[in-house]
Amino acid sequence: EAGVAQSPRYKIIEKRQSVAFWCNPISGHATLYWYQQILGQGPKLLIQFQNNGVVDDSQLPKDRFSAERLKGVDSTLKIQPAKLEDSAVYLCASTYGRGRGMHSPLHFGNGTRLTVT
Amino acid sequence: SQQGEEDPQALSIQEGENATMNCSYKTSINNLQWYRQNSGRGLVHLILIRSNEREKHSGRLRVTLDTSKKSSSLLITASRAADTASYFCVLNSGGYQKVTFGTGTKLQVIP
């Protein structure tokens, strides 16, 4: 099966500019996650979708970050305006499971490395 | 906190030795997972253990889970240089499968 696809792989922008990341999960995976991983740290969950609905965005900086998942498939994550501290790798992951009784691993894309100068 | 905490933060061993990493957490979980991340590469799922399981094996990996102590351990036997990576304890909790990562253990296996 095809894996989780993310683009672009790298992005360099200046602070106060905007940027968007795209993710295509594995076909049939109901749940999609966006993580932010700052160098030397573990991934931090930004937002979680189940189908096209948001189930957790408690750690998403909503004043500058937004995300959507159209038709329960592809997803985009946007930052506007970017700050220096947004420099990180943005990871998308998907999983088949959608409820408490489902136990399935996450499949990760290769991530987008964002540098804000 | 729904985040696991790994111990040690860094570990350096000789090839052929065993490596043990521990994870402690505070919340109730659906399952606990371990992931590996090689430098500059993506995250790879290693093993998943459900909250009603106590031990699981996969190749050279052995995971234990003690829900009464809210702790888990990952044992890698007969380590290889290719095992050099960061290892993350990952908690799956809640009705919507919220998945949170710990801080990670950086393992170095010296050839």
PDB file of C-alpha atoms in Angstrom:
ATOM      1  CA  GLU A   1       0.000   0.000   0.000  1.00  0.00           C
ATOM      2  CA  ALA A   2       1.117   3.552  -0.615  1.00  0.00           C
ATOM      3  CA  GLY A   3       2.333   5.398   2.457  1.00  0.00           C
ATOM      4  CA  VAL A   4       1.417   8.796   3.843  1.00  0.00           C
ATOM      5  CA  ALA A   5       2.433  11.478   1.360  1.00  0.00           C
ATOM      6  CA  GLN A   6       3.507  14.947   2.441  1.00  0.00           C
ATOM      7  CA  SER A   7       4.649  17.974   0.502  1.00  0.00           C
ATOM      8  CA  PRO A   8       6.741  19.969   0.258  1.00  0.00           C
ATOM      9  CA  ARG A   9       9.756  18.234   1.852  1.00  0.00           C
ATOM     10  CA  TYR A  10      11.467  21.529   2.657  1.00  0.00           C
ATOM     11  CA  LYS A  11      10.315  25.128   2.940  1.00  0.00           C
ATOM     12  CA  ILE A  12      12.209  28.297   3.823  1.00  0.00           C
ATOM     13  CA  ILE A  13      10.231  31.458   4.481  1.00  0.00           C
ATOM     14  CA  GLU A  14      10.733  34.774   6.208  1.00  0.00           C
ATOM     15  CA  LYS A  15       8.911  35.607   9.406  1.00  0.00           C
ATOM     16  CA  ARG A  16       5.439  37.042   8.949  1.00  0.00           C
ATOM     17  CA  GLN A  17       5.002  35.139   5.670  1.00  0.00           C
ATOM     18  CA  SER A  18       2.465  32.364   5.277  1.00  0.00           C
ATOM     19  CA  VAL A  19       3.029  28.709   4.427  1.00  0.00           C
ATOM     20  CA  ALA A  20       0.893  25.637   3.791  1.00  0.00           C
ATOM     21  CA  PHE A  21       1.620  21.950   4.098  1.00  0.00           C
ATOM     22  CA  TRP A  22      -0.266  19.145   2.420  1.00  0.00           C
ATOM     23  CA  CYS A  23      -0.889  15.571   3.520  1.00  0.00           C
ATOM     24  CA  ASN A  24      -2.466  12.602   1.774  1.00  0.00           C
ATOM     25  CA  PRO A  25      -3.079   9.757   4.229  1.00  0.00           C
ATOM     26  CA  ILE A  26      -3.224   6.058   3.515  1.00  0.00           C
ATOM     27  CA  SER A  27      -6.457   5.136   1.758  1.00  0.00           C
ATOM     28  CA  GLY A  28      -9.180   4.145   4.188  1.00  0.00           C
ATOM     29  CA  HIS A  29      -7.553   5.671   7.262  1.00  0.00           C
ATOM     30  CA  ALA A  30     -10.195   7.559   9.197  1.00  0.00           C
ATOM     31  CA  THR A  31      -7.957   9.351  11.658  1.00  0.00           C
ATOM     32  CA  LEU A  32      -5.324  11.910  10.693  1.00  0.00           C
ATOM     33  CA  TYR A  33      -2.845  13.731  12.922  1.00  0.00           C
ATOM     34  CA  TRP A  34      -0.550  16.719  12.498  1.00  0.00           C
ATOM     35  CA  TYR A  35       2.507  16.933  14.733  1.00  0.00           C
ATOM     36  CA  GLN A  36       5.182  19.581  15.185  1.00  0.00           C
ATOM     37  CA  GLN A  37       8.660  18.323  16.013  1.00  0.00           C
ATOM     38  CA  ILE A  38      11.226  20.864  17.112  1.00  0.00           C
ATOM     39  CA  LEU A  39      14.843  19.730  16.851  1.00  0.00           C
ATOM     40  CA  GLY A  40      15.810  17.534  19.796  1.00  0.00           C
ATOM     41  CA  GLN A  41      12.243  17.098  21.059  1.00  0.00           C
ATOM     42  CA  GLY A  42       9.466  14.579  20.662  1.00  0.00           C
ATOM     43  CA  PRO A  43       6.593  15.267  18.256  1.00  0.00           C
ATOM     44  CA  LYS A  44       3.887  17.505  19.694  1.00  0.00           C
ATOM     45  CA  LEU A  45       0.301  16.881  18.627  1.00  0.00           C
ATOM     46  CA  LEU A  46      -1.218  19.937  16.949  1.00  0.00           C
ATOM     47  CA  ILE A  47      -4.529  18.659  15.649  1.00  0.00           C
ATOM     48  CA  GLN A  48      -6.388  15.383  15.177  1.00  0.00           C
ATOM     49  CA  PHE A  49      -9.142  14.687  12.662  1.00  0.00           C
ATOM     50  CA  GLN A  50     -11.578  11.816  12.562  1.00  0.00           C
ATOM     51  CA  ASN A  51     -12.929  11.704   9.021  1.00  0.00           C
ATOM     52  CA  ASN A  52     -13.334  15.434   8.303  1.00  0.00           C
ATOM     53  CA  GLY A  53     -14.135  16.513  11.847  1.00  0.00           C
ATOM     54  CA  VAL A  54     -11.700  17.917  14.409  1.00  0.00           C
ATOM     55  CA  VAL A  55     -11.567  15.843  17.608  1.00  0.00           C
ATOM     56  CA  ASP A  56      -8.593  17.535  19.277  1.00  0.00           C
ATOM     57  CA  ASP A  57      -6.923  20.854  18.577  1.00  0.00           C
ATOM     58  CA  SER A  58      -6.096  21.813  22.145  1.00  0.00           C
ATOM     59  CA  GLN A  59      -2.427  22.508  21.358  1.00  0.00           C
ATOM     60  CA  LEU A  60      -2.935  24.268  18.029  1.00  0.00           C
ATOM     61  CA  PRO A  61      -1.992  27.977  18.193  1.00  0.00           C
ATOM     62  CA  LYS A  62      -5.234  29.061  16.637  1.00  0.00           C
ATOM     63  CA  ASP A  63      -4.224  32.685  16.230  1.00  0.00           C
ATOM     64  CA  ARG A  64      -1.791  31.653  13.496  1.00  0.00           C
ATOM     65  CA  PHE A  65      -2.310  27.973  12.668  1.00  0.00           C
ATOM     66  CA  SER A  66      -5.266  26.474  10.836  1.00  0.00           C
ATOM     67  CA  ALA A  67      -5.986  23.060   9.392  1.00  0.00           C
ATOM     68  CA  GLU A  68      -8.686  21.378   7.419  1.00  0.00           C
ATOM     69  CA  ARG A  69      -9.442  17.958   6.081  1.00  0.00           C
ATOM     70  CA  LEU A  70     -11.689  18.107   3.090  1.00  0.00           C
ATOM     71  CA  LYS A  71     -13.987  15.150   2.376  1.00  0.00           C
ATOM     72  CA  GLY A  72     -12.222  13.186   5.091  1.00  0.00           C
ATOM     73  CA  VAL A  73      -9.164  12.485   2.941  1.00  0.00           C
ATOM     74  CA  ASP A  74      -6.408  15.049   2.223  1.00  0.00           C
ATOM     75  CA  SER A  75      -5.466  17.634   4.791  1.00  0.00           C
ATOM     76  CA  THR A  76      -3.695  20.984   4.772  1.00  0.00           C
ATOM     77  CA  LEU A  77      -2.006  22.788   7.653  1.00  0.00           C
ATOM     78  CA  LYS A  78      -1.416  26.520   7.317  1.00  0.00           C
ATOM     79  CA  ILE A  79       0.642  29.002   9.292  1.00  0.00           C
ATOM     80  CA  GLN A  80      -0.085  32.697   8.906  1.00  0.00           C
ATOM     81  CA  PRO A  81       1.912  34.687   9.888  1.00  0.00           C
ATOM     82  CA  ALA A  82       4.952  32.550  10.653  1.00  0.00           C
ATOM     83  CA  LYS A  83       7.267  33.222  13.588  1.00  0.00           C
ATOM     84  CA  LEU A  84      10.870  32.184  14.097  1.00  0.00           C
ATOM     85  CA  GLU A  85       9.814  29.624  16.714  1.00  0.00           C
ATOM     86  CA  ASP A  86       7.704  27.807  14.109  1.00  0.00           C
ATOM     87  CA  SER A  87      10.892  26.384  12.608  1.00  0.00           C
ATOM     88  CA  ALA A  88      10.374  22.637  12.943  1.00  0.00           C
ATOM     89  CA  VAL A  89       9.473  19.474  11.097  1.00  0.00           C
ATOM     90  CA  TYR A  90       5.742  19.102  10.526  1.00  0.00           C
ATOM     91  CA  LEU A  91       4.661  15.493  10.480  1.00  0.00           C
ATOM     92  CA  CYS A  92       1.422  14.023   9.235  1.00  0.00           C
ATOM     93  CA  ALA A  93       0.243  10.600  10.371  1.00  0.00           C
ATOM     94  CA  SER A  94      -2.793   8.462   9.771  1.00  0.00           C
ATOM     95  CA  THR A  95      -4.331   5.378  11.303  1.00  0.00           C
ATOM     96  CA  TYR A  96      -7.152   3.020  10.482  1.00  0.00           C
ATOM     97  CA  GLY A  97      -8.596   3.084  13.991  1.00  0.00           C
ATOM     98  CA  ARG A  98     -11.279   5.493  15.040  1.00  0.00           C
ATOM     99  CA  GLY A  99     -12.517   4.471  18.466  1.00  0.00           C
ATOM    100  CA  ARG A 100     -11.501   3.218  21.878  1.00  0.00           C
ATOM    101  CA  GLY A 101     -11.719  -0.426  20.820  1.00  0.00           C
ATOM    102  CA  MET A 102      -9.466  -0.016  17.823  1.00  0.00           C
ATOM    103  CA  HIS A 103      -5.762  -0.656  18.284  1.00  0.00           C
ATOM    104  CA  SER A 104      -3.784   0.297  15.233  1.00  0.00           C
ATOM    105  CA  PRO A 105      -0.410   1.974  14.788  1.00  0.00           C
ATOM    106  CA  LEU A 106       0.232   5.340  13.232  1.00  0.00           C
ATOM    107  CA  HIS A 107       1.799   5.584   9.808  1.00  0.00           C
ATOM    108  CA  PHE A 108       3.918   8.685   9.320  1.00  0.00           C
ATOM    109  CA  GLY A 109       4.872  10.704   6.297  1.00  0.00           C
ATOM    110  CA  ASN A 110       8.430  11.946   5.813  1.00  0.00           C
ATOM    111  CA  GLY A 111       7.511  15.377   7.101  1.00  0.00           C
ATOM    112  CA  THR A 112       8.043  18.949   5.944  1.00  0.00           C
ATOM    113  CA  ARG A 113      11.078  20.746   7.344  1.00  0.00           C
ATOM    114  CA  LEU A 114      10.190  24.415   7.819  1.00  0.00           C
ATOM    115  CA  THR A 115      12.817  27.072   8.378  1.00  0.00           C
ATOM    116  CA  VAL A 116      11.631  30.565   9.299  1.00  0.00           C
ATOM    117  CA  THR A 117      14.275  33.273   8.933  1.00  0.00           C
TER     118      THR A 117
ATOM    119  CA  SER B   1      -0.312  15.092  31.616  1.00  0.00           C
ATOM    120  CA  GLN B   2      -0.996  12.650  28.759  1.00  0.00           C
ATOM    121  CA  GLN B   3       2.648  12.450  27.842  1.00  0.00           C
ATOM    122  CA  GLY B   4       4.961   9.610  28.725  1.00  0.00           C
ATOM    123  CA  GLU B   5       8.374  10.271  30.164  1.00  0.00           C
ATOM    124  CA  GLU B   6      11.239   8.095  29.021  1.00  0.00           C
ATOM    125  CA  ASP B   7      14.248   7.152  31.058  1.00  0.00           C
ATOM    126  CA  PRO B   8      17.146   7.382  30.423  1.00  0.00           C
ATOM    127  CA  GLN B   9      17.254  10.377  28.096  1.00  0.00           C
ATOM    128  CA  ALA B  10      20.381   8.991  26.458  1.00  0.00           C
ATOM    129  CA  LEU B  11      21.999   5.574  26.404  1.00  0.00           C
ATOM    130  CA  SER B  12      25.268   4.399  24.883  1.00  0.00           C
ATOM    131  CA  ILE B  13      26.092   0.697  24.621  1.00  0.00           C
ATOM    132  CA  GLN B  14      28.384  -1.660  22.735  1.00  0.00           C
ATOM    133  CA  GLU B  15      27.104  -3.702  19.827  1.00  0.00           C
ATOM    134  CA  GLY B  16      25.747  -7.016  21.045  1.00  0.00           C
ATOM    135  CA  GLU B  17      24.635  -5.687  24.435  1.00  0.00           C
ATOM    136  CA  ASN B  18      21.017  -5.299  25.470  1.00  0.00           C
ATOM    137  CA  ALA B  19      19.335  -1.896  25.745  1.00  0.00           C
ATOM    138  CA  THR B  20      16.490  -1.156  28.125  1.00  0.00           C
ATOM    139  CA  MET B  21      14.349   1.974  28.013  1.00  0.00           C
ATOM    140  CA  ASN B  22      11.606   2.829  30.473  1.00  0.00           C
ATOM    141  CA  CYS B  23       8.483   4.904  30.184  1.00  0.00           C
ATOM    142  CA  SER B  24       6.264   6.272  32.939  1.00  0.00           C
ATOM    143  CA  TYR B  25       2.910   7.961  32.479  1.00  0.00           C
ATOM    144  CA  LYS B  26       0.046   9.380  34.513  1.00  0.00           C
ATOM    145  CA  THR B  27      -3.125   8.949  32.497  1.00  0.00           C
ATOM    146  CA  SER B  28      -5.230   5.888  31.685  1.00  0.00           C
ATOM    147  CA  ILE B  29      -4.452   4.439  28.276  1.00  0.00           C
ATOM    148  CA  ASN B  30      -6.012   2.363  25.534  1.00  0.00           C
ATOM    149  CA  ASN B  31      -2.629   1.123  24.441  1.00  0.00           C
ATOM    150  CA  LEU B  32       1.035   2.056  24.534  1.00  0.00           C
ATOM    151  CA  GLN B  33       3.259   2.089  21.490  1.00  0.00           C
ATOM    152  CA  TRP B  34       6.969   2.413  20.833  1.00  0.00           C
ATOM    153  CA  TYR B  35       8.384   4.202  17.798  1.00  0.00           C
ATOM    154  CA  ARG B  36      11.892   4.624  16.427  1.00  0.00           C
ATOM    155  CA  GLN B  37      13.257   7.668  14.638  1.00  0.00           C
ATOM    156  CA  ASN B  38      16.593   7.523  12.876  1.00  0.00           C
ATOM    157  CA  SER B  39      18.479  10.759  12.447  1.00  0.00           C
ATOM    158  CA  GLY B  40      16.921  12.718   9.631  1.00  0.00           C
ATOM    159  CA  ARG B  41      14.377  10.044   8.812  1.00  0.00           C
ATOM    160  CA  GLY B  42      10.760   9.352   9.578  1.00  0.00           C
ATOM    161  CA  LEU B  43       9.060   7.717  12.525  1.00  0.00           C
ATOM    162  CA  VAL B  44       8.599   3.962  12.381  1.00  0.00           C
ATOM    163  CA  HIS B  45       6.187   1.973  14.510  1.00  0.00           C
ATOM    164  CA  LEU B  46       7.882  -0.829  16.452  1.00  0.00           C
ATOM    165  CA  ILE B  47       5.338  -2.463  18.713  1.00  0.00           C
ATOM    166  CA  LEU B  48       1.922  -1.866  20.278  1.00  0.00           C
ATOM    167  CA  ILE B  49       0.759  -3.280  23.600  1.00  0.00           C
ATOM    168  CA  ARG B  50      -2.849  -3.007  24.745  1.00  0.00           C
ATOM    169  CA  SER B  51      -3.778  -1.954  28.255  1.00  0.00           C
ATOM    170  CA  ASN B  52      -4.934  -5.495  29.100  1.00  0.00           C
ATOM    171  CA  GLU B  53      -1.656  -7.060  27.966  1.00  0.00           C
ATOM    172  CA  ARG B  54       1.450  -7.431  30.122  1.00  0.00           C
ATOM    173  CA  GLU B  55       4.173  -8.467  27.715  1.00  0.00           C
ATOM    174  CA  LYS B  56       4.744  -8.597  23.981  1.00  0.00           C
ATOM    175  CA  HIS B  57       7.580  -9.726  21.736  1.00  0.00           C
ATOM    176  CA  SER B  58       8.569  -8.839  18.208  1.00  0.00           C
ATOM    177  CA  GLY B  59      11.884 -10.143  16.924  1.00  0.00           C
ATOM    178  CA  ARG B  60      14.600  -8.680  19.163  1.00  0.00           C
ATOM    179  CA  LEU B  61      12.099  -6.417  20.916  1.00  0.00           C
ATOM    180  CA  ARG B  62      10.352  -7.134  24.185  1.00  0.00           C
ATOM    181  CA  VAL B  63       7.850  -4.743  25.715  1.00  0.00           C
ATOM    182  CA  THR B  64       6.298  -4.956  29.150  1.00  0.00           C
ATOM    183  CA  LEU B  65       3.412  -2.946  30.535  1.00  0.00           C
ATOM    184  CA  ASP B  66       2.408  -2.514  34.167  1.00  0.00           C
ATOM    185  CA  THR B  67      -0.783  -0.478  34.296  1.00  0.00           C
ATOM    186  CA  SER B  68      -0.866  -0.504  38.100  1.00  0.00           C
ATOM    187  CA  LYS B  69       2.482   1.287  38.159  1.00  0.00           C
ATOM    188  CA  LYS B  70       1.746   3.156  34.929  1.00  0.00           C
ATOM    189  CA  SER B  71       5.026   2.128  33.417  1.00  0.00           C
ATOM    190  CA  SER B  72       6.410   0.291  30.413  1.00  0.00           C
ATOM    191  CA  SER B  73       9.810  -0.889  29.298  1.00  0.00           C
ATOM    192  CA  LEU B  74      11.324  -1.642  25.909  1.00  0.00           C
ATOM    193  CA  LEU B  75      14.154  -4.154  25.729  1.00  0.00           C
ATOM    194  CA  ILE B  76      16.258  -4.481  22.586  1.00  0.00           C
ATOM    195  CA  THR B  77      18.393  -7.613  22.706  1.00  0.00           C
ATOM    196  CA  ALA B  78      21.684  -8.169  20.878  1.00  0.00           C
ATOM    197  CA  SER B  79      21.832  -4.559  19.722  1.00  0.00           C
ATOM    198  CA  ARG B  80      23.270  -3.579  16.348  1.00  0.00           C
ATOM    199  CA  ALA B  81      24.773  -0.342  15.087  1.00  0.00           C
ATOM    200  CA  ALA B  82      21.641   0.093  12.959  1.00  0.00           C
ATOM    201  CA  ASP B  83      19.577   0.336  16.171  1.00  0.00           C
ATOM    202  CA  THR B  84      21.128   3.750  16.809  1.00  0.00           C
ATOM    203  CA  ALA B  85      18.117   6.070  16.899  1.00  0.00           C
ATOM    204  CA  SER B  86      15.708   7.908  19.154  1.00  0.00           C
ATOM    205  CA  TYR B  87      12.993   5.761  20.712  1.00  0.00           C
ATOM    206  CA  PHE B  88       9.654   7.214  21.762  1.00  0.00           C
ATOM    207  CA  CYS B  89       7.045   5.930  24.156  1.00  0.00           C
ATOM    208  CA  VAL B  90       3.642   6.838  22.751  1.00  0.00           C
ATOM    209  CA  LEU B  91       0.355   6.859  24.633  1.00  0.00           C
ATOM    210  CA  ASN B  92      -3.017   6.193  23.022  1.00  0.00           C
ATOM    211  CA  SER B  93      -5.747   7.500  25.305  1.00  0.00           C
ATOM    212  CA  GLY B  94      -9.326   8.639  25.233  1.00  0.00           C
ATOM    213  CA  GLY B  95     -12.287   7.678  23.115  1.00  0.00           C
ATOM    214  CA  TYR B  96     -10.877   9.317  19.987  1.00  0.00           C
ATOM    215  CA  GLN B  97      -7.435   7.689  20.140  1.00  0.00           C
ATOM    216  CA  LYS B  98      -5.439  10.733  21.122  1.00  0.00           C
ATOM    217  CA  VAL B  99      -1.805   9.795  20.521  1.00  0.00           C
ATOM    218  CA  THR B 100       0.906  11.681  22.407  1.00  0.00           C
ATOM    219  CA  PHE B 101       4.664  11.259  22.298  1.00  0.00           C
ATOM    220  CA  GLY B 102       7.132  11.265  25.148  1.00  0.00           C
ATOM    221  CA  THR B 103      10.444  13.055  25.195  1.00  0.00           C
ATOM    222  CA  GLY B 104      12.391  10.107  23.812  1.00  0.00           C
ATOM    223  CA  THR B 105      15.504   8.099  24.597  1.00  0.00           C
ATOM    224  CA  LYS B 106      18.484   8.617  22.344  1.00  0.00           C
ATOM    225  CA  LEU B 107      20.250   5.281  21.887  1.00  0.00           C
ATOM    226  CA  GLN B 108      23.760   5.001  20.505  1.00  0.00           C
ATOM    227  CA  VAL B 109      25.100   1.545  19.661  1.00  0.00           C
ATOM    228  CA  ILE B 110      28.857   1.549  19.233  1.00  0.00           C
ATOM    229  CA  PRO B 111      30.227  -0.989  16.704  1.00  0.00           C
TER     230      PRO B 111
END
